[in-house]
Short mmCIF file of C-alpha atoms in Angstrom, two decimals:
data_model
loop_
_atom_site.label_atom_id
_atom_site.label_comp_id
_atom_site.label_asym_id
_atom_site.label_seq_id
_atom_site.Cartn_x
_atom_site.Cartn_y
_atom_site.Cartn_z
CA UNK A 1 -36.97 159.02 66.43
CA UNK A 2 -40.72 158.55 66.47
CA UNK A 3 -41.96 156.07 69.07
CA UNK A 4 -44.95 154.50 67.38
CA UNK A 5 -46.05 152.30 70.29
CA UNK A 6 -45.22 151.32 73.84
CA UNK A 7 -46.25 147.87 75.04
CA UNK A 8 -45.64 145.89 78.19
CA UNK A 9 -43.86 142.61 77.47
CA UNK A 10 -46.38 140.74 79.62
CA UNK A 11 -49.90 141.41 80.92
CA UNK A 12 -50.38 142.08 84.60
CA UNK A 13 -50.52 139.12 87.01
CA UNK A 14 -49.64 138.70 90.67
CA UNK A 15 -48.27 136.11 93.10
CA UNK A 16 -46.72 133.79 90.56
CA UNK A 17 -43.51 132.26 91.91
CA UNK A 18 -40.75 130.01 90.62
CA UNK A 19 -41.65 126.53 91.83
CA UNK A 20 -39.89 123.18 91.64
CA UNK A 21 -41.79 119.92 91.30
CA UNK A 22 -40.41 117.68 94.03
CA UNK A 23 -42.47 114.61 93.18
CA UNK A 24 -45.66 113.58 91.45
CA UNK A 25 -48.09 110.68 91.46
CA UNK A 26 -51.09 109.69 89.39
CA UNK A 27 -54.43 111.13 90.43
CA UNK A 28 -56.54 108.31 91.91
CA UNK A 29 -59.64 109.39 90.01
CA UNK A 30 -58.25 110.67 86.68
CA UNK A 31 -55.70 109.12 84.33
CA UNK A 32 -54.61 112.44 82.81
CA UNK A 33 -54.03 114.28 86.08
CA UNK A 34 -51.00 114.22 88.36
CA UNK A 35 -50.78 115.17 92.01
CA UNK A 36 -47.58 117.21 92.44
CA UNK A 37 -45.62 118.30 95.48
CA UNK A 38 -44.22 121.72 94.63
CA UNK A 39 -41.58 123.70 96.49
CA UNK A 40 -42.18 127.47 96.28
CA UNK A 41 -39.82 128.46 99.07
CA UNK A 42 -42.42 128.10 101.84
CA UNK A 43 -42.05 125.99 104.97
CA UNK A 44 -44.08 123.17 103.43
CA UNK A 45 -44.44 122.13 99.79
CA UNK A 46 -47.76 122.79 98.09
CA UNK A 47 -49.98 120.02 96.72
CA UNK A 48 -51.12 120.95 93.23
CA UNK A 49 -53.11 118.90 90.74
CA UNK A 50 -51.75 119.34 87.21
CA UNK A 51 -52.80 117.92 83.84
CA UNK A 52 -49.85 119.12 81.72
CA UNK A 53 -48.12 116.42 79.71
CA UNK A 54 -44.60 117.79 80.32
CA UNK A 55 -44.73 117.99 84.12
CA UNK A 56 -42.00 115.89 85.78
CA UNK A 57 -40.06 115.64 88.99
CA UNK A 58 -37.32 118.26 89.22
CA UNK A 59 -38.96 120.62 86.75
CA UNK A 60 -38.90 124.31 87.58
CA UNK A 61 -42.12 125.97 86.51
CA UNK A 62 -44.26 129.06 87.21
CA UNK A 63 -46.54 128.40 90.18
CA UNK A 64 -49.56 130.62 90.87
CA UNK A 65 -50.28 130.33 94.60
CA UNK A 66 -53.66 130.78 96.25
CA UNK A 67 -54.68 134.43 95.94
CA UNK A 68 -52.87 134.96 92.64
CA UNK A 69 -54.61 136.93 89.90
CA UNK A 70 -53.78 135.88 86.33
CA UNK A 71 -54.57 137.75 83.09
CA UNK A 72 -58.27 138.30 82.35
CA UNK A 73 -58.87 138.53 86.12
CA UNK A 74 -58.54 134.76 86.61
CA UNK A 75 -58.21 134.24 90.39
CA UNK A 76 -56.54 131.23 91.96
CA UNK A 77 -58.36 129.67 94.89
CA UNK A 78 -57.90 126.51 96.92
CA UNK A 79 -60.00 123.81 95.28
CA UNK A 80 -60.68 120.11 95.03
CA UNK A 81 -60.15 118.42 91.69
CA UNK A 82 -61.85 115.03 91.54
CA UNK A 83 -61.71 114.85 95.33
CA UNK A 84 -58.03 115.85 95.71
CA UNK A 85 -57.08 119.20 97.22
CA UNK A 86 -55.08 121.57 95.03
CA UNK A 87 -53.45 124.70 96.47
CA UNK A 88 -52.44 126.62 93.38
CA UNK A 89 -51.79 126.13 89.67
CA UNK A 90 -48.75 125.32 87.57
CA UNK A 91 -48.82 127.65 84.56
CA UNK A 92 -48.11 127.57 80.86
CA UNK A 93 -46.85 130.55 78.89
CA UNK A 94 -50.33 131.00 77.40
CA UNK A 95 -51.99 131.15 80.82
CA UNK A 96 -49.58 133.92 81.82
CA UNK A 97 -50.17 135.84 78.59
CA UNK A 98 -46.58 135.32 77.44
CA UNK A 99 -47.48 133.37 74.31
CA UNK A 100 -50.49 132.79 72.08
CA UNK A 101 -49.90 129.05 72.01
CA UNK A 102 -48.59 126.52 74.54
CA UNK A 103 -48.42 122.73 74.56
CA UNK A 104 -47.46 122.34 78.21
CA UNK A 105 -46.03 124.09 81.22
CA UNK A 106 -43.50 126.89 80.81
CA UNK A 107 -40.29 125.10 81.81
CA UNK A 108 -37.76 127.41 83.45
CA UNK A 109 -33.96 127.02 83.48
CA UNK A 110 -32.45 124.71 86.08
CA UNK A 111 -30.79 127.64 87.85
CA UNK A 112 -34.05 129.55 88.39
CA UNK A 113 -34.19 130.48 92.11
CA UNK A 114 -37.07 128.65 93.83
CA UNK A 115 -39.55 130.98 95.51
CA UNK A 116 -38.54 134.11 93.58
CA UNK A 117 -41.16 136.30 91.95
CA UNK A 118 -41.56 135.21 88.33
CA UNK A 119 -42.01 138.79 87.09
CA UNK A 120 -38.67 139.75 88.61
CA UNK A 121 -36.89 136.60 87.40
CA UNK A 122 -38.11 136.99 83.79
CA UNK A 123 -37.85 140.82 83.85
CA UNK A 124 -41.50 141.11 82.88
CA UNK A 125 -41.77 144.73 83.97
CA UNK A 126 -39.91 145.56 80.76
CA UNK A 127 -41.51 147.70 78.04
CA UNK A 128 -41.09 147.32 74.27
CA UNK A 129 -40.61 150.52 72.27
CA UNK A 130 -41.68 150.30 68.63
CA UNK A 131 -39.70 152.86 66.65
CA UNK A 132 -41.00 154.12 63.32
CA UNK A 133 -37.82 154.76 61.35
CA UNK A 134 -37.60 156.74 58.15
CA UNK A 135 -35.67 154.97 55.35
CA UNK A 136 -32.66 157.28 55.69
CA UNK A 137 -31.93 156.28 59.30
CA UNK A 138 -30.59 152.78 58.71
CA UNK A 139 -28.02 153.44 61.45
CA UNK A 140 -30.84 153.19 64.00
CA UNK A 141 -31.62 149.60 63.02
CA UNK A 142 -29.35 148.62 65.90
CA UNK A 143 -29.01 149.14 69.62
CA UNK A 144 -25.75 151.00 69.05
CA UNK A 145 -27.41 153.39 66.61
CA UNK A 146 -30.29 154.10 68.97
CA UNK A 147 -27.83 154.62 71.84
CA UNK A 148 -25.95 157.18 69.74
CA UNK A 149 -29.21 158.99 69.02
CA UNK A 150 -30.33 159.01 72.66
CA UNK A 151 -26.90 160.21 73.77
CA UNK A 152 -27.08 163.08 71.27
CA UNK A 153 -30.61 164.11 72.24
CA UNK A 154 -29.96 163.96 75.99
CA UNK A 155 -26.44 165.44 75.84
CA UNK A 156 -24.98 162.46 77.70
CA UNK A 157 -21.81 160.49 76.90
CA UNK A 158 -22.26 157.34 74.84
CA UNK A 159 -21.40 154.30 76.94
CA UNK A 160 -20.64 151.37 74.68
CA UNK A 161 -18.37 148.55 75.76
CA UNK A 162 -16.36 147.57 72.70
CA UNK A 163 -15.84 143.82 72.63
CA UNK A 164 -12.17 142.99 73.27
CA UNK A 165 -10.37 140.93 70.67
CA UNK A 166 -10.57 137.20 71.33
CA UNK A 167 -7.22 135.51 71.90
CA UNK A 168 -6.87 133.28 68.85
CA UNK A 169 -5.61 129.72 68.95
CA UNK A 170 -2.96 129.46 66.25
CA UNK A 171 -3.52 125.71 65.87
CA UNK A 172 -7.04 126.27 64.53
CA UNK A 173 -6.96 126.22 60.71
CA UNK A 174 -8.20 129.17 58.71
CA UNK A 175 -9.86 129.64 55.33
CA UNK A 176 -8.48 132.02 52.74
CA UNK A 177 -10.85 134.68 51.42
CA UNK A 178 -10.75 136.20 47.93
CA UNK A 179 -12.77 139.18 46.70
CA UNK A 180 -13.55 138.66 43.03
CA UNK A 181 -16.09 141.52 43.08
CA UNK A 182 -14.50 144.20 45.31
CA UNK A 183 -16.88 146.87 44.02
CA UNK A 184 -19.72 144.89 45.62
CA UNK A 185 -17.84 143.49 48.63
CA UNK A 186 -14.75 145.50 49.55
CA UNK A 187 -14.36 144.00 53.04
CA UNK A 188 -14.82 140.42 54.25
CA UNK A 189 -13.82 138.97 57.62
CA UNK A 190 -14.09 135.33 58.62
CA UNK A 191 -12.77 132.97 61.25
CA UNK A 192 -13.02 129.28 62.10
CA UNK A 193 -14.25 128.27 65.57
CA UNK A 194 -13.62 124.62 66.47
CA UNK A 195 -15.12 122.38 69.14
CA UNK A 196 -18.42 124.23 69.61
CA UNK A 197 -21.38 122.57 71.32
CA UNK A 198 -24.29 123.35 69.00
CA UNK A 199 -26.72 121.79 71.50
CA UNK A 200 -25.90 124.22 74.28
CA UNK A 201 -28.81 126.21 75.67
CA UNK A 202 -29.16 129.82 74.61
CA UNK A 203 -29.11 131.90 77.83
CA UNK A 204 -32.51 133.08 79.01
CA UNK A 205 -31.50 136.76 78.84
CA UNK A 206 -30.55 136.38 75.18
CA UNK A 207 -33.75 134.51 74.33
CA UNK A 208 -35.82 137.22 76.00
CA UNK A 209 -34.07 140.08 74.22
CA UNK A 210 -34.35 138.36 70.84
CA UNK A 211 -38.04 137.56 71.29
CA UNK A 212 -38.84 141.07 72.50
CA UNK A 213 -37.11 142.39 69.39
CA UNK A 214 -39.29 140.24 67.16
CA UNK A 215 -36.84 137.38 66.51
CA UNK A 216 -37.43 133.76 67.43
CA UNK A 217 -34.78 131.86 69.35
CA UNK A 218 -33.57 129.01 67.11
CA UNK A 219 -30.22 127.64 68.29
CA UNK A 220 -27.26 129.17 70.13
CA UNK A 221 -25.14 129.68 67.00
CA UNK A 222 -27.96 131.34 65.06
CA UNK A 223 -29.12 133.27 68.13
CA UNK A 224 -25.67 134.80 68.61
CA UNK A 225 -25.52 136.08 65.02
CA UNK A 226 -29.01 137.56 65.40
CA UNK A 227 -28.12 139.11 68.74
CA UNK A 228 -25.04 140.84 67.33
CA UNK A 229 -27.15 141.95 64.36
CA UNK A 230 -29.45 143.75 66.80
CA UNK A 231 -26.55 145.13 68.84
CA UNK A 232 -24.27 146.41 66.09
CA UNK A 233 -26.53 146.45 63.03
CA UNK A 234 -23.96 144.18 61.35
CA UNK A 235 -25.42 141.03 59.75
CA UNK A 236 -23.34 137.87 60.24
CA UNK A 237 -23.60 134.31 59.00
CA UNK A 238 -22.37 131.04 60.47
CA UNK A 239 -21.44 128.25 58.03
CA UNK A 240 -20.94 124.64 59.05
CA UNK A 241 -17.23 124.45 58.33
CA UNK A 242 -17.37 120.71 57.65
CA UNK A 243 -19.48 121.39 54.54
CA UNK A 244 -17.11 123.94 53.03
CA UNK A 245 -14.31 123.07 50.61
CA UNK A 246 -11.19 125.19 50.21
CA UNK A 247 -11.08 128.97 50.33
CA UNK A 248 -14.05 131.32 50.20
CA UNK A 249 -14.67 133.70 47.30
CA UNK A 250 -17.14 136.56 47.04
CA UNK A 251 -18.11 136.77 43.37
CA UNK A 252 -20.97 137.44 41.02
CA UNK A 253 -23.15 134.43 40.31
CA UNK A 254 -22.77 132.50 37.10
CA UNK A 255 -25.62 132.38 34.60
CA UNK A 256 -28.08 129.66 35.60
CA UNK A 257 -26.32 128.86 38.88
CA UNK A 258 -28.72 127.36 41.44
CA UNK A 259 -28.82 127.62 45.22
CA UNK A 260 -31.09 126.19 47.90
CA UNK A 261 -31.57 128.81 50.59
CA UNK A 262 -32.03 128.36 54.34
CA UNK A 263 -35.80 128.73 53.95
CA UNK A 264 -35.85 125.74 51.60
CA UNK A 265 -36.43 127.85 48.50
CA UNK A 266 -34.59 126.84 45.33
CA UNK A 267 -33.48 129.90 43.37
CA UNK A 268 -31.85 130.31 39.98
CA UNK A 269 -29.26 133.06 40.18
CA UNK A 270 -28.41 135.71 37.60
CA UNK A 271 -25.01 137.32 36.96
CA UNK A 272 -26.01 140.50 38.86
CA UNK A 273 -26.47 138.57 42.12
CA UNK A 274 -23.59 138.34 44.58
CA UNK A 275 -22.70 135.00 46.18
CA UNK A 276 -20.27 133.65 48.76
CA UNK A 277 -18.79 130.48 47.30
CA UNK A 278 -16.23 127.86 48.19
CA UNK A 279 -14.11 126.09 45.58
CA UNK A 280 -17.04 123.93 44.45
CA UNK A 281 -20.22 126.03 44.44
CA UNK A 282 -22.13 129.00 45.81
CA UNK A 283 -22.84 128.56 49.52
CA UNK A 284 -24.81 131.74 50.27
CA UNK A 285 -26.65 134.56 48.55
CA UNK A 286 -24.40 137.35 49.83
CA UNK A 287 -26.04 139.83 52.14
CA UNK A 288 -29.42 138.12 51.86
CA UNK A 289 -29.53 134.52 53.08
CA UNK A 290 -27.27 131.52 53.59
CA UNK A 291 -27.53 128.25 51.76
CA UNK A 292 -29.10 125.11 53.19
CA UNK A 293 -26.13 122.91 52.24
CA UNK A 294 -23.76 124.63 54.69
CA UNK A 295 -26.26 125.59 57.38
CA UNK A 296 -25.35 124.96 61.02
CA UNK A 297 -27.26 122.19 62.76
CA UNK A 298 -27.30 120.17 65.99
CA UNK A 299 -24.35 118.12 64.71
CA UNK A 300 -22.17 121.15 63.91
CA UNK A 301 -18.89 121.17 65.83
CA UNK A 302 -16.88 123.62 63.72
CA UNK A 303 -18.18 126.88 62.24
CA UNK A 304 -16.88 129.44 59.81
CA UNK A 305 -18.18 132.81 61.01
CA UNK A 306 -18.63 135.55 58.42
CA UNK A 307 -18.82 139.33 58.85
CA UNK A 308 -18.67 141.44 55.70
CA UNK A 309 -19.58 144.75 54.13
CA UNK A 310 -21.71 144.49 51.00
CA UNK A 311 -22.43 147.64 49.00
CA UNK A 312 -26.11 148.70 49.06
CA UNK A 313 -26.27 148.76 45.26
CA UNK A 314 -25.12 145.12 45.12
CA UNK A 315 -27.99 143.95 47.36
CA UNK A 316 -30.89 146.31 46.60
CA UNK A 317 -33.72 144.77 44.59
CA UNK A 318 -32.41 141.20 44.53
CA UNK A 319 -34.46 139.86 47.49
CA UNK A 320 -37.71 141.27 46.09
CA UNK A 321 -36.94 139.82 42.68
CA UNK A 322 -36.64 136.37 44.29
CA UNK A 323 -39.66 136.93 46.52
CA UNK A 324 -37.71 136.68 49.76
CA UNK A 325 -36.74 139.02 52.56
CA UNK A 326 -34.31 138.98 55.46
CA UNK A 327 -33.12 141.22 58.26
CA UNK A 328 -29.64 141.15 56.73
CA UNK A 329 -30.79 142.34 53.30
CA UNK A 330 -32.95 145.04 54.90
CA UNK A 331 -29.84 146.52 56.50
CA UNK A 332 -27.35 146.01 53.68
CA UNK A 333 -29.73 147.69 51.20
CA UNK A 334 -29.72 150.82 53.36
CA UNK A 335 -26.07 150.84 54.36
CA UNK A 336 -24.12 149.13 57.16
CA UNK A 337 -21.25 150.66 59.12
CA UNK A 338 -18.18 149.35 57.26
CA UNK A 339 -15.85 150.24 60.15
CA UNK A 340 -17.58 147.87 62.61
CA UNK A 341 -17.19 144.72 60.49
CA UNK A 342 -14.33 143.23 62.52
CA UNK A 343 -15.64 144.45 65.91
CA UNK A 344 -18.98 142.67 65.33
CA UNK A 345 -17.12 139.46 64.47
CA UNK A 346 -15.11 139.70 67.71
CA UNK A 347 -18.31 140.25 69.70
CA UNK A 348 -20.03 137.24 68.10
CA UNK A 349 -16.94 135.08 68.65
CA UNK A 350 -16.83 135.97 72.36
CA UNK A 351 -20.52 135.08 72.78
CA UNK A 352 -20.14 131.75 70.95
CA UNK A 353 -17.15 130.78 73.10
CA UNK A 354 -19.05 131.79 76.25
CA UNK A 355 -22.20 129.83 75.35
CA UNK A 356 -20.98 126.97 73.15
CA UNK A 357 -17.33 126.66 74.11
CA UNK A 358 -14.67 125.91 71.54
CA UNK A 359 -11.49 127.53 70.25
CA UNK A 360 -11.31 130.42 67.80
CA UNK A 361 -8.73 130.78 65.07
CA UNK A 362 -7.26 133.96 63.64
CA UNK A 363 -9.50 136.33 61.71
CA UNK A 364 -8.95 136.22 57.96
CA UNK A 365 -9.66 139.71 56.66
CA UNK A 366 -9.54 140.81 53.03
CA UNK A 367 -10.11 144.50 52.28
CA UNK A 368 -9.90 146.54 49.10
CA UNK A 369 -9.65 149.98 50.68
CA UNK A 370 -10.14 151.83 47.40
CA UNK A 371 -13.62 150.31 47.05
CA UNK A 372 -14.88 151.15 50.56
CA UNK A 373 -17.43 153.99 50.76
CA UNK A 374 -15.73 157.37 50.54
CA UNK A 375 -16.66 159.84 53.28
CA UNK A 376 -15.88 163.14 51.59
CA UNK A 377 -15.49 166.23 53.81
CA UNK A 378 -18.26 168.81 53.46
CA UNK A 379 -18.08 172.55 54.13
CA UNK A 380 -20.71 173.68 56.66
CA UNK A 381 -21.14 177.47 56.71
CA UNK A 382 -22.66 179.15 59.75
CA UNK A 383 -24.21 181.85 57.57
CA UNK A 384 -25.78 179.23 55.29
CA UNK A 385 -27.27 177.39 58.28
CA UNK A 386 -28.70 180.64 59.64
CA UNK A 387 -30.21 181.51 56.27
CA UNK A 388 -31.87 178.09 55.87
CA UNK A 389 -33.11 177.67 59.44
CA UNK A 390 -33.81 181.23 60.56
CA UNK A 391 -31.63 180.66 63.64
CA UNK A 392 -28.30 182.43 64.03
CA UNK A 393 -26.24 179.63 65.58
CA UNK A 394 -22.93 180.72 67.04
CA UNK A 395 -19.86 178.68 66.07
CA UNK A 396 -19.73 177.42 69.66
CA UNK A 397 -23.32 176.16 69.40
CA UNK A 398 -22.54 174.41 66.13
CA UNK A 399 -19.48 172.78 67.67
CA UNK A 400 -21.60 171.45 70.52
CA UNK A 401 -24.32 170.08 68.23
CA UNK A 402 -21.76 168.32 66.03
CA UNK A 403 -19.95 166.82 69.03
CA UNK A 404 -23.25 165.48 70.36
CA UNK A 405 -23.59 163.44 67.16
CA UNK A 406 -19.96 162.26 67.12
CA UNK A 407 -19.35 164.09 63.83
CA UNK A 408 -15.68 164.82 63.16
CA UNK A 409 -15.02 168.42 62.12
CA UNK A 410 -12.34 171.07 61.65
CA UNK A 411 -13.30 174.63 62.51
CA UNK A 412 -12.16 177.46 60.27
CA UNK A 413 -13.28 180.80 61.77
CA UNK A 414 -17.10 180.67 61.65
CA UNK A 415 -17.26 177.74 59.20
CA UNK A 416 -16.63 174.02 59.57
CA UNK A 417 -15.30 171.17 57.47
CA UNK A 418 -17.30 168.13 58.57
CA UNK A 419 -16.80 164.46 57.71
CA UNK A 420 -19.83 162.14 57.61
CA UNK A 421 -19.51 159.24 60.08
CA UNK A 422 -19.12 155.74 58.66
CA UNK A 423 -22.57 154.77 59.98
CA UNK A 424 -24.48 157.71 58.40
CA UNK A 425 -25.11 157.01 54.72
CA UNK A 426 -27.68 159.82 54.66
CA UNK A 427 -25.15 162.64 55.17
CA UNK A 428 -23.37 163.84 52.04
CA UNK A 429 -24.10 167.53 51.34
CA UNK A 430 -24.14 170.74 53.36
CA UNK A 431 -27.93 170.79 53.65
CA UNK A 432 -27.86 167.35 55.31
CA UNK A 433 -25.69 168.72 58.11
CA UNK A 434 -27.84 171.83 58.44
CA UNK A 435 -30.80 169.52 58.93
CA UNK A 436 -28.85 167.66 61.62
CA UNK A 437 -28.29 170.94 63.47
CA UNK A 438 -32.02 171.63 63.39
CA UNK A 439 -32.92 168.11 64.44
CA UNK A 440 -30.70 168.02 67.51
CA UNK A 441 -31.36 171.67 68.40
CA UNK A 442 -35.08 170.83 68.30
CA UNK A 443 -37.59 171.82 65.64
CA UNK A 444 -39.86 173.27 68.34
CA UNK A 445 -37.04 175.59 69.42
CA UNK A 446 -36.81 177.21 65.99
CA UNK A 447 -38.91 180.43 66.11
CA UNK A 448 -41.73 180.91 63.63
CA UNK A 449 -40.95 184.19 61.90
CA UNK A 450 -43.47 186.21 59.94
CA UNK A 451 -42.31 186.38 56.32
CA UNK A 452 -41.64 189.81 54.89
CA UNK A 453 -42.28 190.79 51.27
CA UNK A 454 -43.18 193.80 49.14
CA UNK A 455 -46.97 194.06 48.90
CA UNK A 456 -47.28 196.64 46.12
CA UNK A 457 -49.92 196.18 43.41
CA UNK A 458 -48.43 195.01 40.12
CA UNK A 459 -49.40 196.83 36.94
CA UNK A 460 -51.71 195.03 34.52
CA UNK A 461 -52.38 196.15 30.95
CA UNK A 462 -56.04 196.88 30.20
CA UNK A 463 -55.79 195.01 26.90
CA UNK A 464 -54.84 191.76 28.72
CA UNK A 465 -57.67 189.48 29.76
CA UNK A 466 -57.30 186.91 32.62
CA UNK A 467 -57.52 183.24 31.67
CA UNK A 468 -60.50 182.82 34.03
CA UNK A 469 -62.39 185.54 32.11
CA UNK A 470 -61.79 183.73 28.84
CA UNK A 471 -63.02 180.43 30.36
CA UNK A 472 -66.20 182.09 31.61
CA UNK A 473 -66.95 183.56 28.15
CA UNK A 474 -66.50 180.14 26.53
CA UNK A 475 -68.82 178.50 29.07
CA UNK A 476 -71.40 181.24 28.35
CA UNK A 477 -71.34 180.12 24.70
CA UNK A 478 -72.09 176.48 25.68
CA UNK A 479 -68.53 175.20 25.49
CA UNK A 480 -67.54 172.56 28.04
CA UNK A 481 -64.13 172.11 29.67
CA UNK A 482 -62.96 168.53 30.13
CA UNK A 483 -60.11 167.29 32.33
CA UNK A 484 -58.90 164.03 30.83
CA UNK A 485 -56.94 161.12 32.22
CA UNK A 486 -53.30 160.89 31.22
CA UNK A 487 -53.88 157.14 30.84
CA UNK A 488 -56.00 155.42 28.19
CA UNK A 489 -56.73 152.02 26.74
CA UNK A 490 -53.96 150.65 24.55
CA UNK A 491 -56.35 150.05 21.62
CA UNK A 492 -57.30 153.76 21.63
CA UNK A 493 -53.66 154.80 21.35
CA UNK A 494 -53.22 152.48 18.41
CA UNK A 495 -56.44 153.54 16.63
CA UNK A 496 -56.62 157.30 17.26
CA UNK A 497 -52.95 158.22 17.65
CA UNK A 498 -51.28 155.58 15.47
CA UNK A 499 -48.99 154.79 18.38
CA UNK A 500 -47.99 151.13 18.27
CA UNK A 501 -45.40 151.42 21.08
CA UNK A 502 -47.04 153.40 23.87
CA UNK A 503 -45.50 153.92 27.29
CA UNK A 504 -47.03 151.23 29.51
CA UNK A 505 -47.68 151.52 33.23
CA UNK A 506 -46.16 148.87 35.48
CA UNK A 507 -49.14 148.94 37.83
CA UNK A 508 -52.25 150.44 36.11
CA UNK A 509 -55.26 151.23 38.28
CA UNK A 510 -57.52 149.61 35.65
CA UNK A 511 -57.02 147.59 32.49
CA UNK A 512 -58.53 150.36 30.30
CA UNK A 513 -56.01 152.86 31.74
CA UNK A 514 -52.87 150.88 30.96
CA UNK A 515 -50.82 153.24 28.73
CA UNK A 516 -49.88 156.90 28.60
CA UNK A 517 -52.02 159.10 26.32
CA UNK A 518 -50.14 160.89 23.53
CA UNK A 519 -53.06 162.67 21.84
CA UNK A 520 -56.10 164.69 22.93
CA UNK A 521 -58.19 162.73 20.41
#
């Protein structure tokens, strides 16, 4: 996997501690300033003058003590502000380089340990890796996929803690699920979770990981679905159960059916678009975006959590046609691991119960096994791999390389019957697996061999003249060679070629080059 960029999650700064505002009073000489007594774990509290609007007694905030150096070499010194001594500075996220905008101090969680180093508490020594994925490696759009890849490349065991199944409360009602379009959605899992606190605070560690992955923390219920999306690569959606009616059905949209999406956009659906609907109407554009009518909010106390597998062909192209995009659609278009559907739902359920409380009901799962992607075995021949790569792998070497990638195989003498994993939609023919051998073995380890070929002169009849010789003779007689565009103006095609239905370009480089030329005239 190509690492396109490495970036520290925060710029360098020193001597910034977790402080707690013990008390504050108005500055005698300035209405907008407060004189704060701040505990930073020292013997005596510090007196710091602060002008932030959100400062209050009991708040835990970043405190830069005297001697601290902030981004852009801003040094903190003891000073007097309007005649009042100030021994430090209470900081906003912008002043620490953690955000481009800030409308007040960076308020820390109530359990932040006073006096601890802020860089340690917020794990600011972390580094963000930007991976440049090729379109075929959709499996690496998740932490699990990247972990598999790293384990294969470093020949280390994959350590992945599978989420245990949540003990269901049988008194929690469930919603029936029907698959009216199994060719587009062959597996759908859902469960009701009652008594959740939608106003609970998303844990700091989850907020940090989401933000460092390019996702904004919104609310605990939404954050959990996004977090599991990043972990497993499995998109999920949380409906407000109170706004659903009857059982859920995955079906094709009806002609002219309308839906207001989570982003506020009103869309008119066509029959080739897949929807998740209750008994009354469509509630979500399947695999793309949920509907606003059943979106979770601060008043949500009961959710219906969805985890499904949607076929790539049922999702591809629809978001672009509607002018929208989503992380879910991006993954479903490329292929999602259809075996992890239920495991991702269990993981999300456990996180919701841990953060928001509540009670989970049984999982309602509907699967049409015959419509799930078929992983057909492929014959991998050692001799074929050697011929394509120029490396004579032994069967033992091939076994090792396949095991590193968790590819199931059966060995038959020097050949193998391999089965593509459920998460690799890019493996289907023998050459794909040969490429995998080369990739894990290391392209740089494949020797560059000098090609061998017969170098004898070929006979050429004296009566035959080369094309270049003919061109030169024509040029000598004042002929000119022209290389023409394959595209012309539509009026020319109609006038010179009598072509009233030319082949038009979808995206011509110029208006006078809009159709394909059918005549040299």
